[in-house]
Amino acid sequence: NKNGSIIEACNINNFKDKKCQTRKCAVNEDCFSGLCQESCCITNPDNILYDCYRDS
């Protein structure tokens, strides 16, 4: 990825349910999580990142 690693990532279940998407990736190395699936960065259970969100 010419713009650096894609930091955002989707939980696999949310991705499958079409509730989440990221900037398009082409290969695993494009994603900070190390997992690119169907052009979307997916959270990696072997490299856990914490999801932070604001509940309003």
CSV table of N, CA and C in Angstrom, one decimal, residues 13 42 46 56:
chain,number,residue,atom,x,y,z
A,13,ASN,N,-16.8,-11.4,11.8
A,13,ASN,CA,-18.3,-11.6,11.8
A,13,ASN,C,-19.0,-10.3,11.2
A,42,ILE,N,-8.9,-7.4,8.2
A,42,ILE,CA,-9.6,-8.2,9.2
A,42,ILE,C,-8.8,-8.3,10.5
A,46,ASP,N,-4.4,-13.7,16.4
A,46,ASP,CA,-3.1,-13.9,16.9
A,46,ASP,C,-2.3,-12.7,17.1
A,56,SER,N,-22.6,6.5,22.3
A,56,SER,CA,-23.3,7.8,22.6
A,56,SER,C,-24.8,7.6,22.8
